[in-house]
mmCIF file of C-alpha atoms in Angstrom:
data_model
loop_
_atom_site.group_PDB
_atom_site.id
_atom_site.type_symbol
_atom_site.label_atom_id
_atom_site.label_comp_id
_atom_site.label_asym_id
_atom_site.label_seq_id
_atom_site.Cartn_x
_atom_site.Cartn_y
_atom_site.Cartn_z
ATOM 1 C CA UNK A 241 -3.945 -86.604 -15.457
ATOM 2 C CA UNK A 242 -6.512 -84.119 -14.169
ATOM 3 C CA UNK A 243 -4.990 -83.831 -11.220
ATOM 4 C CA UNK A 244 -1.440 -83.224 -12.412
ATOM 5 C CA UNK A 245 -2.970 -79.608 -12.132
ATOM 6 C CA UNK A 246 -3.147 -79.362 -8.709
ATOM 7 C CA UNK A 247 1.024 -80.486 -8.245
ATOM 8 C CA UNK A 248 2.274 -77.132 -8.440
ATOM 9 C CA UNK A 249 4.430 -75.168 -6.238
ATOM 10 C CA UNK A 250 2.213 -72.992 -4.763
ATOM 11 C CA UNK A 251 -0.725 -75.891 -3.386
ATOM 12 C CA UNK A 252 3.456 -78.538 -1.975
ATOM 13 C CA UNK A 253 3.563 -75.407 0.073
ATOM 14 C CA UNK A 254 0.597 -75.225 1.414
ATOM 15 C CA UNK A 255 0.016 -78.243 2.512
ATOM 16 C CA UNK A 256 3.562 -78.617 3.831
ATOM 17 C CA UNK A 257 2.603 -75.547 5.723
ATOM 18 C CA UNK A 258 -1.272 -77.133 7.647
ATOM 19 C CA UNK A 259 1.437 -79.968 8.654
ATOM 20 C CA UNK A 260 3.556 -78.183 10.554
ATOM 21 C CA UNK A 261 0.943 -75.835 11.857
ATOM 22 C CA UNK A 262 -0.756 -78.700 13.015
ATOM 23 C CA UNK A 263 3.138 -79.791 14.499
ATOM 24 C CA UNK A 264 3.687 -76.535 16.027
ATOM 25 C CA UNK A 265 -0.228 -76.265 17.879
ATOM 26 C CA UNK A 266 0.871 -79.922 19.314
ATOM 27 C CA UNK A 267 3.851 -79.378 20.888
ATOM 28 C CA UNK A 268 3.319 -75.247 22.036
ATOM 29 C CA UNK A 269 2.879 -74.901 25.791
ATOM 30 C CA UNK A 270 -0.856 -74.031 26.739
ATOM 31 C CA UNK A 271 0.600 -70.280 27.367
ATOM 32 C CA UNK A 272 2.079 -70.376 24.004
ATOM 33 C CA UNK A 273 -1.345 -71.771 22.586
ATOM 34 C CA UNK A 274 -3.183 -69.108 24.414
ATOM 35 C CA UNK A 275 -0.608 -65.871 22.823
ATOM 36 C CA UNK A 276 -1.223 -67.515 19.354
ATOM 37 C CA UNK A 277 -5.232 -68.542 19.438
ATOM 38 C CA UNK A 278 -4.851 -64.617 21.705
ATOM 39 C CA UNK A 279 -3.342 -63.526 18.341
ATOM 40 C CA UNK A 280 -5.288 -64.368 16.193
ATOM 41 C CA UNK A 281 -8.298 -63.536 17.177
ATOM 42 C CA UNK A 282 -6.824 -60.301 18.060
ATOM 43 C CA UNK A 283 -10.488 -58.301 17.680
ATOM 44 C CA UNK A 284 -12.111 -60.724 19.749
ATOM 45 C CA UNK A 285 -9.390 -62.251 22.257
ATOM 46 C CA UNK A 286 -11.168 -60.516 25.654
ATOM 47 C CA UNK A 287 -14.494 -62.603 24.635
ATOM 48 C CA UNK A 288 -13.167 -65.737 23.256
ATOM 49 C CA UNK A 289 -9.778 -66.397 24.928
ATOM 50 C CA UNK A 290 -11.213 -67.232 29.024
ATOM 51 C CA UNK A 291 -13.508 -70.239 27.467
ATOM 52 C CA UNK A 292 -10.390 -72.149 25.442
ATOM 53 C CA UNK A 293 -8.074 -73.422 28.708
ATOM 54 C CA UNK A 294 -9.222 -76.391 28.141
ATOM 55 C CA UNK A 295 -8.735 -78.198 25.010
ATOM 56 C CA UNK A 296 -5.503 -78.039 22.519
ATOM 57 C CA UNK A 297 -7.732 -79.863 19.801
ATOM 58 C CA UNK A 298 -10.687 -76.296 20.561
ATOM 59 C CA UNK A 299 -7.752 -73.501 20.055
ATOM 60 C CA UNK A 300 -6.490 -75.458 16.762
ATOM 61 C CA UNK A 301 -10.127 -75.949 15.289
ATOM 62 C CA UNK A 302 -9.942 -71.716 16.623
ATOM 63 C CA UNK A 303 -7.567 -71.212 15.022
ATOM 64 C CA UNK A 304 -8.082 -72.886 11.297
ATOM 65 C CA UNK A 305 -11.598 -71.523 11.673
ATOM 66 C CA UNK A 306 -10.047 -67.511 11.825
ATOM 67 C CA UNK A 307 -7.249 -68.086 9.189
ATOM 68 C CA UNK A 308 -10.164 -69.375 6.608
ATOM 69 C CA UNK A 309 -12.676 -66.062 8.167
ATOM 70 C CA UNK A 310 -9.356 -64.027 7.155
ATOM 71 C CA UNK A 311 -8.447 -65.579 4.154
ATOM 72 C CA UNK A 312 -11.803 -66.119 1.864
ATOM 73 C CA UNK A 313 -12.457 -61.694 4.083
ATOM 74 C CA UNK A 314 -8.804 -60.315 2.045
ATOM 75 C CA UNK A 315 -9.776 -62.524 -1.345
ATOM 76 C CA UNK A 316 -13.512 -61.571 -1.603
ATOM 77 C CA UNK A 317 -12.489 -57.180 -0.647
ATOM 78 C CA UNK A 318 -8.990 -58.060 -3.742
ATOM 79 C CA UNK A 319 -12.669 -59.307 -5.979
ATOM 80 C CA UNK A 320 -13.690 -56.276 -5.022
ATOM 81 C CA UNK A 321 -10.797 -53.990 -6.496
ATOM 82 C CA UNK A 322 -9.608 -56.090 -9.509
ATOM 83 C CA UNK A 323 -10.805 -56.316 -12.897
ATOM 84 C CA UNK A 324 -12.208 -58.899 -14.761
ATOM 85 C CA UNK A 325 -10.050 -60.397 -16.703
ATOM 86 C CA UNK A 326 -12.152 -60.723 -20.068
ATOM 87 C CA UNK A 327 -11.309 -65.215 -20.888
ATOM 88 C CA UNK A 328 -8.692 -65.558 -24.312
ATOM 89 C CA UNK A 329 -9.338 -67.543 -26.911
ATOM 90 C CA UNK A 330 -6.876 -70.516 -27.300
ATOM 91 C CA UNK A 331 -8.210 -70.090 -31.107
ATOM 92 C CA UNK A 332 -7.109 -66.156 -32.752
ATOM 93 C CA UNK A 333 -10.573 -65.551 -34.528
ATOM 94 C CA UNK A 334 -11.328 -65.885 -38.101
ATOM 95 C CA UNK A 335 -11.374 -61.993 -39.751
ATOM 96 C CA UNK A 336 -13.632 -60.835 -42.314
ATOM 97 C CA UNK A 337 -16.600 -63.227 -41.300
ATOM 98 C CA UNK A 338 -19.537 -60.564 -43.451
ATOM 99 C CA UNK A 339 -16.990 -59.232 -45.877
ATOM 100 C CA UNK A 340 -16.849 -62.913 -47.344
ATOM 101 C CA UNK A 341 -20.302 -63.864 -47.089
ATOM 102 C CA UNK A 342 -21.148 -59.576 -48.910
ATOM 103 C CA UNK A 343 -19.061 -60.875 -51.240
ATOM 104 C CA UNK A 344 -20.195 -64.666 -52.122
ATOM 105 C CA UNK A 345 -23.697 -63.320 -51.581
ATOM 106 C CA UNK A 346 -23.546 -61.100 -54.183
ATOM 107 C CA UNK A 347 -21.691 -63.277 -56.752
ATOM 108 C CA UNK A 348 -24.940 -65.947 -56.773
ATOM 109 C CA UNK A 349 -26.614 -61.895 -58.737
ATOM 110 C CA UNK A 350 -26.417 -60.722 -61.687
ATOM 111 C CA UNK A 351 -25.386 -56.995 -60.411
ATOM 112 C CA UNK A 352 -22.372 -56.408 -61.966
ATOM 113 C CA UNK A 353 -21.371 -53.503 -59.508
ATOM 114 C CA UNK A 354 -22.445 -54.921 -56.424
ATOM 115 C CA UNK A 355 -20.287 -58.349 -56.991
ATOM 116 C CA UNK A 356 -17.271 -55.809 -58.231
ATOM 117 C CA UNK A 357 -18.339 -53.920 -54.780
ATOM 118 C CA UNK A 358 -18.254 -56.438 -52.235
ATOM 119 C CA UNK A 359 -14.901 -58.347 -54.354
ATOM 120 C CA UNK A 360 -13.044 -55.316 -53.694
ATOM 121 C CA UNK A 361 -13.562 -54.613 -50.437
ATOM 122 C CA UNK A 362 -12.764 -58.271 -48.914
ATOM 123 C CA UNK A 363 -9.221 -58.078 -50.879
ATOM 124 C CA UNK A 364 -8.591 -54.187 -49.225
ATOM 125 C CA UNK A 365 -10.349 -55.750 -45.356
ATOM 126 C CA UNK A 366 -8.526 -58.724 -45.326
ATOM 127 C CA UNK A 367 -5.379 -56.664 -46.524
ATOM 128 C CA UNK A 368 -5.886 -54.372 -43.679
ATOM 129 C CA UNK A 369 -6.214 -56.991 -40.797
ATOM 130 C CA UNK A 370 -3.118 -58.817 -41.954
ATOM 131 C CA UNK A 371 -1.338 -55.249 -41.206
ATOM 132 C CA UNK A 372 -2.884 -55.485 -37.841
ATOM 133 C CA UNK A 373 -2.069 -59.190 -37.576
ATOM 134 C CA UNK A 374 2.089 -58.252 -38.624
ATOM 135 C CA UNK A 375 1.630 -55.246 -37.164
ATOM 136 C CA UNK A 376 2.845 -53.071 -39.949
ATOM 137 C CA UNK A 377 1.089 -50.090 -41.555
ATOM 138 C CA UNK A 378 -1.106 -50.853 -44.515
ATOM 139 C CA UNK A 379 0.683 -49.129 -46.963
ATOM 140 C CA UNK A 380 3.581 -50.554 -45.636
ATOM 141 C CA UNK A 381 2.370 -54.116 -46.383
ATOM 142 C CA UNK A 382 3.568 -55.893 -49.706
ATOM 143 C CA UNK A 383 0.396 -58.062 -49.997
ATOM 144 C CA UNK A 384 0.180 -59.679 -53.213
ATOM 145 C CA UNK A 385 -2.947 -61.287 -54.565
ATOM 146 C CA UNK A 386 -2.151 -64.820 -56.866
ATOM 147 C CA UNK A 387 -4.696 -65.944 -59.567
ATOM 148 C CA UNK A 388 -4.641 -68.987 -62.051
ATOM 149 C CA UNK A 389 -6.391 -67.628 -65.301
ATOM 150 C CA UNK A 390 -7.929 -69.643 -68.213
ATOM 151 C CA UNK A 391 -7.625 -69.756 -71.684
ATOM 152 C CA UNK A 392 -10.189 -67.665 -72.659
ATOM 153 C CA UNK A 393 -9.147 -65.037 -69.018
ATOM 154 C CA UNK A 394 -5.480 -64.670 -70.445
ATOM 155 C CA UNK A 395 -6.553 -63.935 -73.919
ATOM 156 C CA UNK A 396 -8.469 -60.642 -72.716
ATOM 157 C CA UNK A 397 -5.598 -59.642 -70.484
ATOM 158 C CA UNK A 398 -3.019 -59.741 -73.245
ATOM 159 C CA UNK A 399 -5.363 -57.079 -74.339
ATOM 160 C CA UNK A 400 -4.379 -55.179 -71.254
ATOM 161 C CA UNK A 401 -0.219 -55.585 -71.456
ATOM 162 C CA UNK A 402 0.470 -55.788 -68.283
ATOM 163 C CA UNK A 403 3.765 -56.223 -66.618
ATOM 164 C CA UNK A 404 1.184 -57.752 -63.536
ATOM 165 C CA UNK A 405 0.490 -61.639 -65.599
ATOM 166 C CA UNK A 406 3.457 -64.057 -65.031
ATOM 167 C CA UNK A 407 3.343 -67.777 -67.278
ATOM 168 C CA UNK A 408 3.169 -70.131 -64.823
ATOM 169 C CA UNK A 409 4.046 -73.447 -67.619
ATOM 170 C CA UNK A 410 3.712 -73.449 -70.692
ATOM 171 C CA UNK A 411 -0.197 -73.883 -70.183
ATOM 172 C CA UNK A 412 -1.352 -71.596 -67.547
ATOM 173 C CA UNK A 413 -0.881 -67.956 -65.999
ATOM 174 C CA UNK A 414 -1.146 -65.753 -63.604
ATOM 175 C CA UNK A 415 -2.532 -62.541 -62.422
ATOM 176 C CA UNK A 416 -0.219 -60.967 -59.089
ATOM 177 C CA UNK A 417 -2.054 -58.317 -58.534
ATOM 178 C CA UNK A 418 -1.483 -55.589 -55.300
ATOM 179 C CA UNK A 419 -4.011 -53.913 -54.531
ATOM 180 C CA UNK A 420 -0.945 -50.675 -52.826
ATOM 181 C CA UNK A 421 -0.183 -49.574 -56.157
ATOM 182 C CA UNK A 422 2.886 -48.210 -55.226
ATOM 183 C CA UNK A 423 4.558 -51.504 -54.204
ATOM 184 C CA UNK A 424 3.995 -53.544 -57.722
ATOM 185 C CA UNK A 425 5.007 -56.969 -58.114
ATOM 186 C CA UNK A 426 8.889 -57.677 -58.953
ATOM 187 C CA UNK A 427 10.203 -60.188 -60.692
ATOM 188 C CA UNK A 428 11.877 -61.994 -57.697
ATOM 189 C CA UNK A 429 8.262 -62.076 -55.865
ATOM 190 C CA UNK A 430 7.186 -63.696 -59.326
ATOM 191 C CA UNK A 431 10.131 -66.247 -59.249
ATOM 192 C CA UNK A 432 9.529 -66.729 -55.366
ATOM 193 C CA UNK A 433 5.545 -67.326 -55.461
ATOM 194 C CA UNK A 434 5.683 -69.940 -58.598
ATOM 195 C CA UNK A 435 8.349 -71.950 -55.200
ATOM 196 C CA UNK A 436 5.804 -71.230 -53.834
ATOM 197 C CA UNK A 437 3.666 -73.099 -56.267
ATOM 198 C CA UNK A 438 5.365 -76.352 -55.986
ATOM 199 C CA UNK A 439 5.499 -76.966 -52.072
ATOM 200 C CA UNK A 440 2.637 -79.348 -51.232
ATOM 201 C CA UNK A 441 2.055 -77.328 -48.640
ATOM 202 C CA UNK A 442 -0.765 -75.465 -48.822
ATOM 203 C CA UNK A 443 0.328 -72.770 -45.943
ATOM 204 C CA UNK A 444 3.548 -71.927 -45.009
ATOM 205 C CA UNK A 445 5.933 -69.350 -44.599
ATOM 206 C CA UNK A 446 9.969 -69.396 -45.324
ATOM 207 C CA UNK A 447 12.872 -66.878 -44.024
ATOM 208 C CA UNK A 448 15.259 -68.631 -46.199
ATOM 209 C CA UNK A 449 14.192 -66.583 -49.502
ATOM 210 C CA UNK A 450 17.484 -63.981 -49.375
ATOM 211 C CA UNK A 451 19.934 -66.685 -49.212
ATOM 212 C CA UNK A 452 17.188 -68.434 -52.068
ATOM 213 C CA UNK A 453 16.658 -65.860 -54.159
ATOM 214 C CA UNK A 454 19.024 -63.559 -53.894
ATOM 215 C CA UNK A 455 17.050 -60.213 -53.771
ATOM 216 C CA UNK A 456 15.745 -57.857 -51.155
ATOM 217 C CA UNK A 457 13.137 -59.749 -49.593
ATOM 218 C CA UNK A 458 13.839 -61.650 -46.286
ATOM 219 C CA UNK A 459 10.751 -63.598 -45.006
ATOM 220 C CA UNK A 460 7.778 -64.768 -47.113
ATOM 221 C CA UNK A 461 4.325 -65.759 -46.680
ATOM 222 C CA UNK A 462 1.704 -67.671 -48.047
ATOM 223 C CA UNK A 463 -1.396 -69.555 -49.185
ATOM 224 C CA UNK A 464 -3.315 -71.036 -51.507
ATOM 225 C CA UNK A 465 -6.816 -73.434 -52.073
ATOM 226 C CA UNK A 466 -6.529 -76.429 -51.800
ATOM 227 C CA UNK A 467 -6.177 -79.055 -55.440
ATOM 228 C CA UNK A 468 -5.731 -77.333 -58.720
ATOM 229 C CA UNK A 469 -4.863 -73.712 -57.851
ATOM 230 C CA UNK A 470 -6.873 -70.937 -58.880
ATOM 231 C CA UNK A 471 -6.538 -68.780 -55.418
ATOM 232 C CA UNK A 472 -3.419 -67.269 -53.602
ATOM 233 C CA UNK A 473 -2.268 -64.840 -51.317
ATOM 234 C CA UNK A 474 1.582 -63.745 -50.564
ATOM 235 C CA UNK A 475 3.240 -61.255 -47.678
ATOM 236 C CA UNK A 476 7.201 -60.719 -48.573
ATOM 237 C CA UNK A 477 9.009 -58.975 -46.465
ATOM 238 C CA UNK A 478 12.104 -56.811 -46.429
ATOM 239 C CA UNK A 479 13.579 -56.675 -42.966
ATOM 240 C CA UNK A 480 13.714 -60.130 -41.145
ATOM 241 C CA UNK A 481 12.187 -61.371 -38.187
ATOM 242 C CA UNK A 482 8.788 -60.206 -38.744
ATOM 243 C CA UNK A 483 7.207 -63.139 -38.391
ATOM 244 C CA UNK A 484 7.072 -64.761 -34.722
ATOM 245 C CA UNK A 485 4.902 -68.153 -33.945
ATOM 246 C CA UNK A 486 1.895 -66.308 -32.792
ATOM 247 C CA UNK A 487 2.130 -64.455 -35.791
ATOM 248 C CA UNK A 488 2.356 -67.177 -38.086
ATOM 249 C CA UNK A 489 -0.681 -68.749 -36.257
ATOM 250 C CA UNK A 490 -2.868 -65.339 -36.383
ATOM 251 C CA UNK A 491 -2.221 -65.468 -39.773
ATOM 252 C CA UNK A 492 -3.071 -69.401 -40.243
ATOM 253 C CA UNK A 493 -5.941 -69.310 -38.687
ATOM 254 C CA UNK A 494 -7.086 -65.838 -40.403
ATOM 255 C CA UNK A 495 -7.181 -67.167 -43.869
ATOM 256 C CA UNK A 496 -7.673 -70.603 -43.771
ATOM 257 C CA UNK A 497 -10.747 -69.412 -45.351
ATOM 258 C CA UNK A 498 -8.985 -68.863 -48.841
ATOM 259 C CA UNK A 499 -7.565 -72.748 -48.790
ATOM 260 C CA UNK A 500 -11.526 -73.166 -50.217
ATOM 261 C CA UNK A 501 -12.961 -69.989 -51.895
ATOM 262 C CA UNK A 502 -10.608 -70.729 -54.170
ATOM 263 C CA UNK A 503 -12.687 -73.888 -55.048
ATOM 264 C CA UNK A 504 -15.354 -71.912 -55.734
ATOM 265 C CA UNK A 505 -14.677 -70.830 -59.369
ATOM 266 C CA UNK A 506 -17.162 -68.553 -60.001
ATOM 267 C CA UNK A 507 -15.657 -66.555 -57.342
ATOM 268 C CA UNK A 508 -12.219 -66.599 -58.567
ATOM 269 C CA UNK A 509 -13.830 -66.373 -61.941
ATOM 270 C CA UNK A 510 -15.129 -62.958 -61.065
ATOM 271 C CA UNK A 511 -12.475 -62.047 -59.390
ATOM 272 C CA UNK A 512 -9.896 -62.142 -62.516
ATOM 273 C CA UNK A 513 -13.043 -60.313 -64.113
ATOM 274 C CA UNK A 514 -13.003 -57.393 -62.019
ATOM 275 C CA UNK A 515 -9.488 -57.703 -61.288
ATOM 276 C CA UNK A 516 -8.649 -56.965 -64.986
ATOM 277 C CA UNK A 517 -11.509 -54.231 -65.579
ATOM 278 C CA UNK A 518 -11.097 -52.362 -62.694
ATOM 279 C CA UNK A 519 -7.792 -52.813 -61.057
ATOM 280 C CA UNK A 520 -4.899 -53.827 -63.829
#
């Protein structure tokens, strides 16, 4: 298996070329062979040619060494003027690592102002990085943060009387928030998210939401934590073909830690507390 990479057109052509050259040197007359040798060794023809009359093998050896030298010299010249190519990792980079670390450190503290600052810094930075992944302006990207509220958190939210809270079932409620104030979640968005939470895969996308929900959205991407739901992130696109395989793989790698952050109850409680007090 490890030699398979050598079995391509370039290497096969090179091998055939070498055999053709050997056959050529074996069949050429001495006069023609001298001409080939003189052409290959043109800088040194006058000095070396008289000593190469006796053996056909010597002609072949000298020509081979000269061609090898020329190839090495040409490759060296090309590398001299060629810009170095940075190797690209086959795995997309994770994003917001420093913001996540700062947020988790802040959650362990008792400083509410610091906690709130680090949480919103992470959320905004993540939105920005996702917009870059999908090559969109951040103001045009409809990204929704989705959190599961418990009874106490819901009681606090009632006082807000805000449409961003949505009953998921008879026992639980969702907080659906977009940090972009001009892109508030619609009823269709909420139905799509409720449907997404019923799917077994914590990371998935769908390009049939127009047919399934008969609304303005065309494509949808969602990621949530493993196990009992607490934290999710949704992207909704009004245009088709916004999601490519490359962009989807990048997003899945970038958002993979959300599947674990939702398992940190202290973090999700404080995210909900911050959103209730500062965002909603």
